[in-house]
Structure formats: structure tokens, C-alpha cells
Amino acid sequence: MPSVLVVEDDPGIRASLIDILTGDGHTVLSAADGFGALREVTRTALDAVILDLGLPDLDGSDALCMIRGISQVPVLIVTARDDEAEIIQLLNAGADDYLVKPFSGGQLLARLAAVLRRTARAGVLPTAYGDSGLPAPGPVTVGSLHIDPGARTAYLDGRELRLTRREFDLLAYLAAHADLVISKRTLLTEVWREQYVEEQTIDVHVSTLRRKLGEAASSPRYLQTVRGVGIKLVTPR
Ligand code: CA
């Protein structure tokens, strides 16, 4: 599920936002001030940021500009001031949407879902390619596997595969480097982009991906494990 950074200095509001988002299946990180937010944006691959404008250290619009200086991550502004001029200015400065306090959990989740849909459609991928600000790579075909990173679709023998976000990123990365052995270390850096992930996590994703590709580890058609080295996606003969 998407990982979301909550930036809010009020501990009570922060806890309730975290509850709402976690309850909806999001992975949630939090920061209590603007510089804490910048630190997280720098070191974590995030799918969205929920940014309170009233922070103790940085003015909200400054925090937004600084985030935009380093990342294209979608930003949902939360403000206590229903000030139209200010909101328009923030949207022009790169905010993706806004919420005026007080708002319900339902409103928050609906706005967030809409922001995530829009960014996925626009080809600003929330993971892997997203934070680089670069456009997604073009479609790749390996055997009868067809992957379009921009549209985030994958087809096998003309049938669309239903993949999780991470399975898709993994498959897209391996396909873009077809017939090359990719080490787990590289996958952690390039696909997971997180520091604290166990290599076993990759094994789990490879195994669910394999199942979705309709193949067994003992006789794989596409996904070959090269013991002690890594994984490669091969062109079937
Ligand atoms: Ca605040």
C-alpha cells in the first residue's frame, strides 16, 4: 500500500491522522515540523505527503517550496485557514490538493485517493521512478510479457496481470534489464528505495509474482533465481 508522510505538529491531530491512514492500509511516517518533513522526503520513497500549514519552524508555503525543490511527491495541504487567496497561491506553488480543518477521515481518504490516482495517470509514478522527477520509461516486451510503466499495466499472453504496486515495480525493473542477473542489493536500492528492508521481502514478492505469472520456482518460464547472486527475467525460448 502507498506510504504517506503526515506532517503535523499537534500530537493529537497527528495521532488521529495516522490512525485514519493506517486503518485504510497506508504505511504511515510522520514528522512534527518542516525540517523533519524535509528529512523524510529526502530519505524515503513516499507516495504522498499530507502537510499541515501551521508548523512551528517553517511557514507552510516555505515547507512546500522546499519539498518541491527536492521531490515531485504529491502534496496534500491541510490548513486551518479557509483563505482562498492563500490556497490558490499554494496550488500554484505545487500543492496537489488541500483540505480545510476540520475535516472527516472519509474526506481525507477520498482526497488522498484522488491525488494518488491523478499522479499515477500523469505518469508521475509514486514509487521507483517517482522521486527522480524523470518521466517513466517506455513500454517493454519480453517474450509474451508486455509492460507499460507509464500506464502501470502488465500483460501476459494478452491477459492483464493484477499486480500490487511493488510487484509491478519489481517486474518493470527486471523487464527493463531482461536477461541480466540483478542482485537483491540492487533491487533494494532501485525498486524498494528503502534502507531497512530485509532481502527476504524480495523473495516473498518474487514468489507472489511468479504465481501471478503462472509459473513454479522449480521450472520458471520468466523469473529465474540465480542462487547466491540474484534474479533475472529471461526471454523464454
Ligand atoms: Ca499545526
XYZ file of C-alpha atoms and ligand atoms in Angstrom:
238
model
C 0.000 0.000 0.000
C 1.098 3.585 -0.561
C 3.379 5.153 2.038
C 2.279 8.546 3.252
C 4.107 11.141 5.308
C 1.983 13.070 7.803
C 3.441 16.454 8.761
C 1.576 17.888 11.746
C 2.859 19.461 14.963
C -0.255 18.842 17.086
C 0.304 15.386 18.626
C -3.438 14.685 18.969
C -4.246 15.549 15.346
C -1.123 13.719 14.157
C -2.154 10.559 16.012
C -5.663 10.690 14.604
C -4.400 11.211 11.024
C -2.032 8.275 11.469
C -4.934 6.138 12.749
C -7.169 7.017 9.826
C -4.464 6.347 7.228
C -3.177 3.164 8.844
C -6.751 1.918 9.107
C -7.057 2.389 5.350
C -3.955 0.257 4.782
C -1.391 3.003 4.185
C 2.135 2.803 5.509
C 2.469 5.984 7.536
C 5.506 8.019 8.526
C 5.207 11.230 10.462
C 7.050 14.447 11.191
C 6.240 17.178 13.691
C 7.855 20.072 11.834
C 9.017 21.294 8.452
C 12.633 20.240 8.704
C 11.602 16.791 9.939
C 9.391 16.577 6.849
C 12.274 17.508 4.551
C 14.444 14.842 6.142
C 11.816 12.170 5.457
C 11.223 13.372 1.907
C 14.960 13.149 1.261
C 15.472 9.663 2.584
C 12.221 7.789 1.884
C 10.368 6.936 -1.310
C 6.965 8.392 -0.459
C 3.703 8.218 -2.380
C 2.211 11.338 -0.836
C 2.745 13.995 1.822
C -0.032 15.433 3.971
C 1.311 18.820 5.019
C -0.160 20.979 7.780
C 0.470 24.646 7.043
C 0.738 25.773 10.652
C 4.118 24.364 11.660
C 6.375 25.667 14.437
C 9.572 26.051 12.398
C 8.673 26.770 8.790
C 5.856 28.646 7.152
C 3.724 26.129 5.239
C 4.405 27.698 1.867
C 8.158 27.652 2.533
C 7.941 23.992 3.549
C 6.046 23.263 0.324
C 8.635 25.082 -1.825
C 11.474 23.234 -0.130
C 9.777 19.869 -0.674
C 9.163 20.799 -4.330
C 12.825 21.685 -4.625
C 13.783 18.077 -3.995
C 10.789 15.917 -4.939
C 7.736 15.604 -7.167
C 5.891 13.663 -4.453
C 2.182 14.606 -4.352
C 1.445 17.071 -1.531
C -1.953 17.466 0.084
C -2.125 20.697 2.099
C -4.038 20.853 5.366
C -4.950 24.300 6.604
C -6.987 25.766 9.443
C -7.438 28.994 7.481
C -10.096 28.982 4.808
C -8.232 31.657 2.889
C -8.925 31.348 -0.811
C -6.049 33.554 -1.949
C -3.568 31.579 0.115
C -4.905 28.231 -1.117
C -4.695 29.351 -4.750
C -1.152 30.527 -4.190
C -0.209 27.133 -2.689
C -1.820 25.200 -5.531
C 0.194 27.352 -7.942
C 3.314 26.651 -5.902
C 2.924 22.919 -6.470
C 0.418 21.607 -3.915
C -1.760 18.889 -5.431
C -4.881 19.482 -3.345
C -5.979 20.867 0.014
C -8.240 20.194 2.967
C -9.597 22.790 5.384
C -9.776 21.786 9.064
C -11.918 20.332 10.491
C -12.397 17.500 8.008
C -13.580 13.908 8.332
C -11.495 10.789 7.878
C -13.607 9.974 4.838
C -12.778 13.325 3.214
C -9.091 12.858 3.863
C -9.020 9.360 2.358
C -11.077 10.412 -0.667
C -8.818 13.414 -1.419
C -5.705 11.309 -0.942
C -7.022 8.552 -3.214
C -7.827 11.141 -5.887
C -4.352 12.656 -5.660
C -2.728 9.217 -5.927
C -4.900 8.337 -8.959
C -4.062 11.590 -10.718
C -0.335 11.266 -10.202
C -0.361 7.624 -11.335
C -2.257 8.614 -14.502
C 0.031 11.535 -15.186
C 2.934 9.109 -15.255
C 4.482 10.641 -12.164
C 4.904 7.262 -10.595
C 4.594 7.206 -6.842
C 7.474 4.782 -6.434
C 10.689 3.783 -8.100
C 10.692 6.416 -10.845
C 8.637 8.989 -8.966
C 11.105 10.796 -6.802
C 13.646 11.174 -9.560
C 11.180 13.508 -11.291
C 12.070 11.747 -14.542
C 9.372 10.518 -16.900
C 8.567 6.811 -16.658
C 10.475 4.579 -19.085
C 8.660 3.368 -22.195
C 6.849 0.032 -22.649
C 8.919 -3.156 -22.632
C 8.130 -6.511 -24.242
C 9.858 -9.697 -23.139
C 8.505 -12.833 -24.816
C 4.741 -12.561 -24.427
C 5.055 -10.273 -21.425
C 4.218 -6.652 -22.135
C 4.823 -3.963 -19.508
C 3.953 -0.293 -19.731
C 5.470 1.638 -16.794
C 3.686 4.868 -17.782
C 0.235 3.266 -17.710
C 1.313 0.869 -14.953
C -0.129 -2.080 -16.834
C 1.345 -5.523 -17.404
C 0.009 -8.158 -19.801
C 0.962 -11.799 -20.165
C -0.258 -13.586 -23.289
C -2.686 -10.691 -23.804
C -4.190 -11.048 -20.336
C -3.785 -8.192 -17.864
C -1.935 -9.123 -14.688
C -3.323 -7.856 -11.407
C -0.189 -6.815 -9.557
C 0.430 -4.916 -6.376
C 2.402 -1.701 -6.632
C 5.614 -3.391 -5.523
C 5.136 -6.457 -7.714
C 4.664 -4.140 -10.657
C 7.768 -2.094 -9.862
C 9.796 -5.270 -9.456
C 8.559 -6.755 -12.717
C 9.070 -3.475 -14.600
C 12.620 -3.144 -13.311
C 13.540 -6.738 -14.162
C 11.947 -6.421 -17.605
C 13.860 -3.237 -18.321
C 17.014 -5.251 -17.573
C 15.868 -8.503 -19.172
C 18.341 -11.389 -19.361
C 20.642 -9.732 -16.827
C 21.083 -11.064 -13.319
C 20.053 -8.360 -10.857
C 21.321 -8.668 -7.302
C 18.962 -8.362 -4.378
C 21.046 -5.438 -3.153
C 20.349 -3.611 -6.426
C 16.647 -4.398 -6.187
C 16.542 -2.995 -2.660
C 18.169 0.210 -3.862
C 16.367 0.590 -7.187
C 12.912 -0.836 -6.508
C 12.375 -0.623 -2.759
C 14.424 2.504 -2.224
C 14.223 1.989 1.494
C 17.043 1.402 3.889
C 15.509 -1.071 6.255
C 14.100 -3.837 4.108
C 15.014 -7.484 4.569
C 16.206 -9.364 1.494
C 13.507 -11.915 2.323
C 10.956 -9.288 1.349
C 12.234 -9.632 -2.195
C 11.858 -13.419 -2.073
C 8.252 -13.012 -0.982
C 7.494 -10.627 -3.840
C 9.286 -12.830 -6.366
C 7.225 -15.777 -5.224
C 3.857 -13.967 -5.454
C 4.880 -12.523 -8.808
C 5.837 -15.976 -10.019
C 2.419 -17.295 -9.020
C 0.731 -14.484 -10.924
C 2.868 -15.304 -13.961
C 1.580 -18.868 -13.600
C 4.965 -20.451 -13.090
C 6.705 -22.545 -10.428
C 10.092 -21.879 -8.836
C 11.198 -25.359 -9.923
C 10.552 -24.689 -13.623
C 10.274 -20.939 -14.167
C 9.480 -19.566 -17.595
C 10.407 -15.940 -16.923
C 11.638 -15.400 -13.390
C 14.858 -17.256 -12.727
C 16.549 -17.213 -9.358
C 20.308 -17.389 -9.688
C 21.260 -18.850 -6.337
C 23.515 -16.620 -4.263
C 23.552 -13.947 -6.974
C 20.094 -12.584 -7.669
C 17.168 -12.747 -10.046
C 16.794 -12.400 -13.762
C 13.850 -12.100 -16.052
C 14.579 -14.143 -19.151
C 13.153 -14.248 -22.628
C 11.560 -17.726 -22.904
C 12.895 -19.885 -25.722
Ca -0.384 22.881 13.211
